[in-house]
Short mmCIF file of C-alpha atoms in Angstrom, two decimals:
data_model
loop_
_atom_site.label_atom_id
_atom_site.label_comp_id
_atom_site.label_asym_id
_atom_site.label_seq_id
_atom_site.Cartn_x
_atom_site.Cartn_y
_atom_site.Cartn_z
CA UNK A 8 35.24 0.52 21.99
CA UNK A 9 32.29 1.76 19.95
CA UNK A 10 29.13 0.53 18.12
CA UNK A 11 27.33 1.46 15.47
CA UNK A 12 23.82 2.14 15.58
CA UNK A 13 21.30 3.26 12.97
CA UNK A 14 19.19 6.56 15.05
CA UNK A 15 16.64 7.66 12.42
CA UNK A 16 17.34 11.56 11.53
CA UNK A 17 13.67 12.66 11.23
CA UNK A 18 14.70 15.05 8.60
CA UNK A 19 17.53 15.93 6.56
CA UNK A 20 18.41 14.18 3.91
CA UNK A 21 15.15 11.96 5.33
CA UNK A 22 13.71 14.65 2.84
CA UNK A 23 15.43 13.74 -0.32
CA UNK A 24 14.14 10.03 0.63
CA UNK A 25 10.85 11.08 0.80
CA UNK A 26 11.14 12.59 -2.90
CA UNK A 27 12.63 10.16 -4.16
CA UNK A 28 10.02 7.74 -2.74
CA UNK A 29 7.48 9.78 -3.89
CA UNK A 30 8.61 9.51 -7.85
CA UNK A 31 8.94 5.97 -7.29
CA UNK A 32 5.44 5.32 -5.64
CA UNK A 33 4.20 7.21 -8.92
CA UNK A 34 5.76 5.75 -11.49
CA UNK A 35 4.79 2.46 -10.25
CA UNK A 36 1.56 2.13 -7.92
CA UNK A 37 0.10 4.91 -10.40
CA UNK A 38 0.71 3.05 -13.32
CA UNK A 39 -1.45 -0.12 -11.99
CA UNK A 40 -3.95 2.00 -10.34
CA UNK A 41 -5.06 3.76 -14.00
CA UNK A 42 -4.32 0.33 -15.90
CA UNK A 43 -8.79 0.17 -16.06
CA UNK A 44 -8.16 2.23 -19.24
CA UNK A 45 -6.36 -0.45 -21.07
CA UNK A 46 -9.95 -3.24 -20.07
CA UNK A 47 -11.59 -2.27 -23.15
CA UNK A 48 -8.67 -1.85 -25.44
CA UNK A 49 -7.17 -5.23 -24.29
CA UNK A 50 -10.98 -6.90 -24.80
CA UNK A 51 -11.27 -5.93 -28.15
CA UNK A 52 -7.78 -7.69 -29.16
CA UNK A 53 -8.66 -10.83 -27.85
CA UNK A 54 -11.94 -10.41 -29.94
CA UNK A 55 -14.15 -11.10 -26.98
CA UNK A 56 -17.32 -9.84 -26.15
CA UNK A 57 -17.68 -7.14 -22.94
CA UNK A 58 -20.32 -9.04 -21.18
CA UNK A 59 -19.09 -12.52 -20.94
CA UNK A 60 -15.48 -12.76 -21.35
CA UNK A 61 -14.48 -10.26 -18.64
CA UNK A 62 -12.60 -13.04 -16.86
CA UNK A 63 -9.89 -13.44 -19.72
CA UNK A 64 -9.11 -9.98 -19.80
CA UNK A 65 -9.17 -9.12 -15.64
CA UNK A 66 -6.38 -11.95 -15.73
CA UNK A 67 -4.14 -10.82 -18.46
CA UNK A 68 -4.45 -7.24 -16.61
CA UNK A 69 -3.35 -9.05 -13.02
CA UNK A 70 -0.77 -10.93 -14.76
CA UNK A 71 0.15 -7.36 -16.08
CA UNK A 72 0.42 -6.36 -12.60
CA UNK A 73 2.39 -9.13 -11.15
CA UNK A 74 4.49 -9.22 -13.92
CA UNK A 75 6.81 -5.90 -12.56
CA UNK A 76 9.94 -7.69 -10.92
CA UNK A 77 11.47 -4.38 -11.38
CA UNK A 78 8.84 -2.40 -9.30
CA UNK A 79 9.16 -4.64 -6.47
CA UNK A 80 12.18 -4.01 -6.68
CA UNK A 81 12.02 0.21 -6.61
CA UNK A 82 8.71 -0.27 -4.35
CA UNK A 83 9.81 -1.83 -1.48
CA UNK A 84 13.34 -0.52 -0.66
CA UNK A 85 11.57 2.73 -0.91
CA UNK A 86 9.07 2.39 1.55
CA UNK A 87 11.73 0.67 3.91
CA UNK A 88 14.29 3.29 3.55
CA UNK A 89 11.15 6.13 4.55
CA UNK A 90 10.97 3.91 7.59
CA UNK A 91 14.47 3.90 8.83
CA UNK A 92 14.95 7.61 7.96
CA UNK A 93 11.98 8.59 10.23
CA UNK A 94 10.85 7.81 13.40
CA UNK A 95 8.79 10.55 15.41
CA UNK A 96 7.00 12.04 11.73
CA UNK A 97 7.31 8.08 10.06
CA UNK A 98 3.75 8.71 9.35
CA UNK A 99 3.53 11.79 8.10
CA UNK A 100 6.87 11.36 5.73
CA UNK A 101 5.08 8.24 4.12
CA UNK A 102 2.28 9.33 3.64
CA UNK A 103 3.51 12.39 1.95
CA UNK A 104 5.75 9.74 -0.14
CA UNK A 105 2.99 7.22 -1.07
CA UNK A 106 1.14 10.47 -2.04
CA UNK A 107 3.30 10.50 -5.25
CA UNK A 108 0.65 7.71 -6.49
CA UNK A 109 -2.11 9.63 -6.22
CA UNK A 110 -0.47 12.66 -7.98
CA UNK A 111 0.78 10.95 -10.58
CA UNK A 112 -2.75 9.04 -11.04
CA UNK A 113 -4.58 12.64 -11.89
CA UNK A 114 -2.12 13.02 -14.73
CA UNK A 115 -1.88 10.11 -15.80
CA UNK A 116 -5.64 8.96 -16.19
CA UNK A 117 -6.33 11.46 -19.18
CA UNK A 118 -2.33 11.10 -20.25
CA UNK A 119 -2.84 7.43 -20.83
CA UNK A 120 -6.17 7.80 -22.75
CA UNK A 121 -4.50 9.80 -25.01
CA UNK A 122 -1.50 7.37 -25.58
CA UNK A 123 -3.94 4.86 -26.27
CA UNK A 124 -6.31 6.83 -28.93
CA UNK A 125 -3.08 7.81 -30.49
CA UNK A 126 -0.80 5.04 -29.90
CA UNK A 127 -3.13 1.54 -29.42
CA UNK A 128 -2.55 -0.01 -25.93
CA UNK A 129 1.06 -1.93 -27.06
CA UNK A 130 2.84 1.38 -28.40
CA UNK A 131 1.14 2.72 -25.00
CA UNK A 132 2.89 0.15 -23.10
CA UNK A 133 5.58 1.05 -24.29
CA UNK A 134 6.02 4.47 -23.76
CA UNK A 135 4.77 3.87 -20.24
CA UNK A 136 8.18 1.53 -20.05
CA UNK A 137 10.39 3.90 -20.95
CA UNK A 138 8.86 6.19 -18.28
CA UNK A 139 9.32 3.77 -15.73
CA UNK A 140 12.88 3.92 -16.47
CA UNK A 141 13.29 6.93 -14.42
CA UNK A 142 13.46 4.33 -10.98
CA UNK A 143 17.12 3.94 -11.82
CA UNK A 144 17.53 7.86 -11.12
CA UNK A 145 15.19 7.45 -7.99
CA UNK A 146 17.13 4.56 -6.86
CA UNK A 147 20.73 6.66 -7.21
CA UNK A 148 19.40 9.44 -4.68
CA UNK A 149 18.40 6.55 -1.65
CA UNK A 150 21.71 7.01 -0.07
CA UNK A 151 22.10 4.10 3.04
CA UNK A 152 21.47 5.86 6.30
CA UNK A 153 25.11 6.45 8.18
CA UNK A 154 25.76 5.24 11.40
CA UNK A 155 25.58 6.89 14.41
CA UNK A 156 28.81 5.87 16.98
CA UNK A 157 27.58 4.87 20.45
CA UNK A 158 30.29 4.56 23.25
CA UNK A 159 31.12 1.51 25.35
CA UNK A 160 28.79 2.69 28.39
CA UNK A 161 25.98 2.48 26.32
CA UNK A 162 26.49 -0.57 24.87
CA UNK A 163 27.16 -2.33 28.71
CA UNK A 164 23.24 -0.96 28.71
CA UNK A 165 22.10 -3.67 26.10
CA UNK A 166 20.37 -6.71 27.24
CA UNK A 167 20.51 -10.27 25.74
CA UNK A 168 18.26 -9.84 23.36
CA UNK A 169 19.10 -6.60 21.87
CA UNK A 170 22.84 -7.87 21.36
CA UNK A 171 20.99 -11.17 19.54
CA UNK A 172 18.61 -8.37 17.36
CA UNK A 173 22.42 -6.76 16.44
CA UNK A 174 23.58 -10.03 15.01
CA UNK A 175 20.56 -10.60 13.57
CA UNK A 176 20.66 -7.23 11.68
CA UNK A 177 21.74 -7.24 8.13
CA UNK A 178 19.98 -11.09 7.44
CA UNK A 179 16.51 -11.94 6.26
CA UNK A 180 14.74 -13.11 9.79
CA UNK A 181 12.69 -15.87 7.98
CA UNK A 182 11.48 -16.52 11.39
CA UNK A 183 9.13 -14.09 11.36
CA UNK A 184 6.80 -15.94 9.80
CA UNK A 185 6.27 -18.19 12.77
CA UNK A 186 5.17 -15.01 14.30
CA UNK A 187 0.92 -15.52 14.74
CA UNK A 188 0.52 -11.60 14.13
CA UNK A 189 2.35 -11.27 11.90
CA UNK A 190 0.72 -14.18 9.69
CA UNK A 191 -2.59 -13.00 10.70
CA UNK A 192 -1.39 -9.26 9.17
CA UNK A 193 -0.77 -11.24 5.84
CA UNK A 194 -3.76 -12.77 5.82
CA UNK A 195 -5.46 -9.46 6.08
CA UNK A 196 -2.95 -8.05 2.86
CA UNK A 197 -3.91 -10.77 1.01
CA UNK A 198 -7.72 -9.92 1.22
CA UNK A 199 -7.45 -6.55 1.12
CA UNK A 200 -4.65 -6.63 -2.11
CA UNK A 201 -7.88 -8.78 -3.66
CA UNK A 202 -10.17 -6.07 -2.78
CA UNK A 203 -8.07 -3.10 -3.87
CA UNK A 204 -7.33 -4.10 -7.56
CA UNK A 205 -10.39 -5.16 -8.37
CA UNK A 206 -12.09 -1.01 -8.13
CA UNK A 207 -9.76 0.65 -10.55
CA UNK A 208 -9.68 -2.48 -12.96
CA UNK A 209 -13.48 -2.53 -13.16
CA UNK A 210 -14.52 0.97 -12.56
CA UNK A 211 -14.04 2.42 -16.32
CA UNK A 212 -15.76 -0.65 -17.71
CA UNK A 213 -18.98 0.00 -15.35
CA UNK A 214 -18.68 3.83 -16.10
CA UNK A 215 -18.63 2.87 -19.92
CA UNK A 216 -21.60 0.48 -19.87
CA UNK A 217 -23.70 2.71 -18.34
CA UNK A 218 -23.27 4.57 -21.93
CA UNK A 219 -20.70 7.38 -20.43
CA UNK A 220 -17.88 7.86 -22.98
CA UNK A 221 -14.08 6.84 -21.98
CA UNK A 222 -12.45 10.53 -21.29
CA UNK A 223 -15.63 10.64 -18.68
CA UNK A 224 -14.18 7.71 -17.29
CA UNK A 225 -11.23 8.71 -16.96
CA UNK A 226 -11.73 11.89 -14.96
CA UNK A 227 -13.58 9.63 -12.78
CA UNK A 228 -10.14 8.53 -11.81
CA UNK A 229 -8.57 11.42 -11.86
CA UNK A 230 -11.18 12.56 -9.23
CA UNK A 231 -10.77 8.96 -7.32
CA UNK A 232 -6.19 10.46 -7.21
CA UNK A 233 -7.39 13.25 -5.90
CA UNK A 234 -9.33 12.32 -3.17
CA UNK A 235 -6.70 9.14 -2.62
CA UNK A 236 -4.32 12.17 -2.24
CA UNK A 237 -6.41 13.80 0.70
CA UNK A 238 -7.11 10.56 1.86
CA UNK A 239 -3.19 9.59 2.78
CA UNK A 240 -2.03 13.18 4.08
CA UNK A 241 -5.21 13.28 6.32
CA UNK A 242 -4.78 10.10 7.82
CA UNK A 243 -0.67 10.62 7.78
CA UNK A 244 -1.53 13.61 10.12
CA UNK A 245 -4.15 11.72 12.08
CA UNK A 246 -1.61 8.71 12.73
CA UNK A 247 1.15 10.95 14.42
CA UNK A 248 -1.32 12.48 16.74
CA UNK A 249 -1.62 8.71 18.23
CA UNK A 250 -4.88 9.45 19.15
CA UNK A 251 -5.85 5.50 18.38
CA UNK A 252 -3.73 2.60 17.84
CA UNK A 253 -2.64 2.50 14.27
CA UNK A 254 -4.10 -0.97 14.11
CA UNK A 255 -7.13 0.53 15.61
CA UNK A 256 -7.70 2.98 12.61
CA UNK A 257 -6.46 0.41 10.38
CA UNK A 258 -9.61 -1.53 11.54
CA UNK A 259 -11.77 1.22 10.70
CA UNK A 260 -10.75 2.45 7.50
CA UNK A 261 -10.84 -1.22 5.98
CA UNK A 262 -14.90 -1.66 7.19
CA UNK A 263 -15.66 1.71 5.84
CA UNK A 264 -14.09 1.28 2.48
CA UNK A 265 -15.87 -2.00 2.16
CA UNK A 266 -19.11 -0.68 2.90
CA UNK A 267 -18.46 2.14 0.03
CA UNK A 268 -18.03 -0.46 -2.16
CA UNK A 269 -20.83 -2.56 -1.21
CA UNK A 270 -22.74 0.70 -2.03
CA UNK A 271 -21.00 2.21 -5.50
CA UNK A 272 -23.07 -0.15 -7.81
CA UNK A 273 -26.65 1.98 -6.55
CA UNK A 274 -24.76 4.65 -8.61
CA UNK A 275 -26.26 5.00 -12.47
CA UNK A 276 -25.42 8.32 -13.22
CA UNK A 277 -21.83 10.61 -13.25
CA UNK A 278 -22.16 12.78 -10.60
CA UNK A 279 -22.96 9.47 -7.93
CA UNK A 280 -20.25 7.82 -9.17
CA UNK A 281 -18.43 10.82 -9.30
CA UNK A 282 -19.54 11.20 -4.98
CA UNK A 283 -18.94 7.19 -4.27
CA UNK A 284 -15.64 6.93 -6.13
CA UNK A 285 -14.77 10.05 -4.17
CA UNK A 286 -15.15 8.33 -0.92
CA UNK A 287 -13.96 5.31 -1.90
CA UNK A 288 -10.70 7.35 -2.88
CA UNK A 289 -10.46 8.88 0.16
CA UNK A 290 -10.99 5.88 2.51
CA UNK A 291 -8.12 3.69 0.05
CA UNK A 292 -5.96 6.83 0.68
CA UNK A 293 -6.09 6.58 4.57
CA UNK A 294 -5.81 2.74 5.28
CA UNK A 295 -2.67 2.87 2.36
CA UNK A 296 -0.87 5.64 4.46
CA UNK A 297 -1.21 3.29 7.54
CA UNK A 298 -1.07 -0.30 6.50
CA UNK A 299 2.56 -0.51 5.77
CA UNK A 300 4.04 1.81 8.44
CA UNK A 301 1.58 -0.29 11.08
CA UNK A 302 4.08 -3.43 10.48
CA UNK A 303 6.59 -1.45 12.89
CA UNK A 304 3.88 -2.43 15.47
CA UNK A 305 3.57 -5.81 14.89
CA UNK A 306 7.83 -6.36 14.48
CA UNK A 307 9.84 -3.22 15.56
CA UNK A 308 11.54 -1.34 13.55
CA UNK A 309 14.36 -4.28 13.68
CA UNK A 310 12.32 -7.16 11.75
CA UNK A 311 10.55 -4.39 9.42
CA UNK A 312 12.57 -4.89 6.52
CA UNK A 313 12.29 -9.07 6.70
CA UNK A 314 8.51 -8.73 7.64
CA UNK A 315 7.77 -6.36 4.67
CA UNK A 316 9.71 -8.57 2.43
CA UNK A 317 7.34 -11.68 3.60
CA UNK A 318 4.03 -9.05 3.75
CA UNK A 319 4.80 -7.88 0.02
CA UNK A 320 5.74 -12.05 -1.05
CA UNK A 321 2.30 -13.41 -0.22
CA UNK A 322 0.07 -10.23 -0.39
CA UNK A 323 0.49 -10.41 -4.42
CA UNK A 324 -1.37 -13.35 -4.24
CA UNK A 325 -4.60 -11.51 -3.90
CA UNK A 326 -3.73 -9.42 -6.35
CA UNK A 327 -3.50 -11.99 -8.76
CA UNK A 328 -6.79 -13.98 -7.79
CA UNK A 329 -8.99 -10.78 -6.79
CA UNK A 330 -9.09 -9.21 -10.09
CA UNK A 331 -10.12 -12.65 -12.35
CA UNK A 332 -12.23 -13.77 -9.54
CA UNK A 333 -14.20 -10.53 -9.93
CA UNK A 334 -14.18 -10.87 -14.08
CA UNK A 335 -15.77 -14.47 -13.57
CA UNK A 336 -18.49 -13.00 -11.54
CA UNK A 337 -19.55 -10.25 -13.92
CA UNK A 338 -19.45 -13.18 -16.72
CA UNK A 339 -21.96 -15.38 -14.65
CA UNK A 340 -24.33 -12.23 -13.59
CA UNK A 341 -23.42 -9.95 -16.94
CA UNK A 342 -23.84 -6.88 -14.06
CA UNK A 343 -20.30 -4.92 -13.41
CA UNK A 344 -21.97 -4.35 -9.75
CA UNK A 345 -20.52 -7.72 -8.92
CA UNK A 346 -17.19 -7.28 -8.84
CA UNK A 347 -17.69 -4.06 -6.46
CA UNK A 348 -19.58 -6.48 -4.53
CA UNK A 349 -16.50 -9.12 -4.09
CA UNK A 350 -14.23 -6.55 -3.11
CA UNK A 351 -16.32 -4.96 -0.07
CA UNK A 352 -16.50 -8.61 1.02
CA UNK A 353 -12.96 -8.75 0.69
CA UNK A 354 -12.13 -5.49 2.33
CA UNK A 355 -14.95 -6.27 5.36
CA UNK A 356 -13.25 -9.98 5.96
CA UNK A 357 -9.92 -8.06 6.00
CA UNK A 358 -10.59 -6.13 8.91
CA UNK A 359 -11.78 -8.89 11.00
CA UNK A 360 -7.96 -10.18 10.62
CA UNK A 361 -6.70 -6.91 11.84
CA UNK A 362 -8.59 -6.83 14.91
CA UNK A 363 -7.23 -10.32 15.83
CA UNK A 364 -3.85 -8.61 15.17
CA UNK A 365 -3.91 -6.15 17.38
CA UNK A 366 -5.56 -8.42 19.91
CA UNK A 367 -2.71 -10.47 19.94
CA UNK A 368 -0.18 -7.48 20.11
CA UNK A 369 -1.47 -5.94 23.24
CA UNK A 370 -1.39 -9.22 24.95
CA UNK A 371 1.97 -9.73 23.59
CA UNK A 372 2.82 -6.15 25.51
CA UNK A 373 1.17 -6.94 28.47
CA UNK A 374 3.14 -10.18 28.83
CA UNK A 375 6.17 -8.26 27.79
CA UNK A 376 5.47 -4.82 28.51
CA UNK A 377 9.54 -3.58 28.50
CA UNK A 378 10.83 -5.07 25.10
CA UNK A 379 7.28 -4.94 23.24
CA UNK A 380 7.43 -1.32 24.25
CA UNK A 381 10.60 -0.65 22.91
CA UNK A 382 10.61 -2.45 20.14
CA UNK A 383 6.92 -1.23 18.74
CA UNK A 384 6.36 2.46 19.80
CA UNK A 385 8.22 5.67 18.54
CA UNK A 386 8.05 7.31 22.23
CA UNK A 387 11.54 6.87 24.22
CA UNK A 388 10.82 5.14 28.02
CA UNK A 389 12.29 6.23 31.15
CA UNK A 390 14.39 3.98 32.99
CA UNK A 391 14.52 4.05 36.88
CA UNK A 392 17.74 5.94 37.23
CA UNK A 393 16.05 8.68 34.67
CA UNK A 394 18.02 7.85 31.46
CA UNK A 395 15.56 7.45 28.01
CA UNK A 396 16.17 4.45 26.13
#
């Protein structure tokens, strides 16, 4: 008798995965990251004035971004498939994959201006549709990962509770949510989601009222892709040295970025925004490369898929409040700083949550040290009669 099991190849067509993940991460997370360009544009529509109607238009532009069923769609099969395709290099394959955003962000910052001068922002819209449309050809290359056949001796090896994680396999596990790390983990995605819309969205407008004109603006993001690009490969390479607990860095990352962005509004001329944006990039780069692949801790690689579906449900919450929240605020104090303000606090709060996440998962091992092992680390364990698991 055999039994199918799913051993990630670490390479191979792992590869074509990670491309294909790549175009998708662009043509979606790139799109809503350069979407600032469209604040002023979308303001002068509505007829309302820069200075106190910011709120109306941050909402239409995080109703924009919610409003992509189809990029939920491409965005998270694509990050799960990198998953199950990788195991000893799963952080170094997505961050090379999420990297596509950041590449795609440089061209797209001064490619999107130009649509819009030429264009206006509907006939831009529009053309940035019909680019999106290129998912379906990403979507055609994820091939399903093949089964590797297992013999009968191995599977006499299986406890109780991996034969119940086999059943399981295949079915949403709604019963993750009941899991207190892994609600805590949402609560820190929600609060950070709020935090990391809020940047790009308001970032041209402060540029612009500080009497810098909108293609200076835009390299500002193009700069801010650049060093989001550095950022994720960095941090992809730092992450498989295991030097820290990904939760650990995760901790880290988020209280730095905050405290960059508690900082940015000091800046009043180009080349200090130019120098905060740049670290801001950076830091967003390195705690995106992690966040996602540091569910696998909190889960195993068995309850990923079910746990990102639930992480990526109620995380796009904050992305919908963050973003008006912050255009209310610059309405009541008519100073753009504000909204960079809201979003440090957001990103600071956020890492509080992560610490009591990984808190609660080294306890969890300690109680459990076998399964928790097994289930949440990449590194195979040696069993008293010398076999690896």
């Amino acid at each position: 008798m055999e039994r199918h099991s799913f051993t990630p190849p670490d390479g191979g067509y792992g590869w074509v995965v990670v491309t294909s993940a790549f175009f998708i991460m662009g043509l979606t997370a790139a799109v809503h990251k350069n979407f600032g360009l469209f604040f002023l544009e979308i303001q002068s529509h509505y007829s309302v004035s820069t200075s106190t109607n910011s709120w109306i238009t941050s909402t239409t532009i995080a109703v924009f971004h919610l409003g992509g069923l189809g990029v939920s769609f491409s965005w998270i099969p694509a990050n799960s498939m990198v998953s199950h395709y990788f195991k000893r290099w799963r952080p170094i394959a997505y961050s090379i994959a999420s990297s596509g955003e950041c590449v795609f962000a440089m061209g797209f910052s001064p490619f999107f201006q130009w649509l819009i001068d030429s264009y206006s922002w509907q006939g831009s819209l529009l053309i940035i549709g019909g680019l999106q449309l290129n998912l379906c050809v990403c979507g055609a290359l994820m091939k399903p990962l093949q089964p590797a056949q297992t013999s009968i001796q191995d599977k006499l090896l299986l406890n109780s509770k991996d034969e119940s994680r086999t059943l399981k396999k295949g079915t949403f596990q709604w019963d993750l949510i009941q899991r207190p790390e892994l609600l805590l983990y949402i609560v820190f995605a929600v609060l950070a989601v709020a935090g990391f819309f809020i940047p790009p969205l308001f970032l041209v407008p402060y540029v612009n009222s500080l009497g810098m004109e909108q293609y200076w603006a835009a390299s500002v993001l193009s700069v801010l892709a650049l060093a989001d690009l550095l950022g994720r490969l960095a941090c992809g390479w730092l992450a498989n040295l295991r030097l820290v607990r990904n939760l650990q860095l995760l901790t880290m990352l988020v209280t730095a970025l905050g405290v960059v962005l508690f900082l940015l509004p000091i800046a009043q001329s180009y080349w200090t925004i130019l120098v905060f944006s740049s670290f801001y990039g950076f830091l967003f780069g390195c705690v995106v490369a992690i966040h996602v692949t540091s569910i696998v801790d909190i889960v195993g690689l068995d309850g990923f898929d079910s746990a990102l579906g639930l992480f990526m449900l109620f995380r796009s919450s904050g992305g919908f409040v963050g973003p008006p929240a912050a255009g209310w605020l610059v309405d009541w104090t008519h100073d753009f700083g504000a909204a960079f303000y809201l979003s440090g606090v957001c990103l600071v709060l956020s890492g509080f949550f992560v610490v009591l996440v990984d808190r609660l998962v080294e306890k969890k091992k300690l109680k459990l040290p076998d399964s928790c092992t097994t289930e949440t680390t990449d590194h195979p364990i040696l069993k008293a009669d010398s076999s690896y698991v």
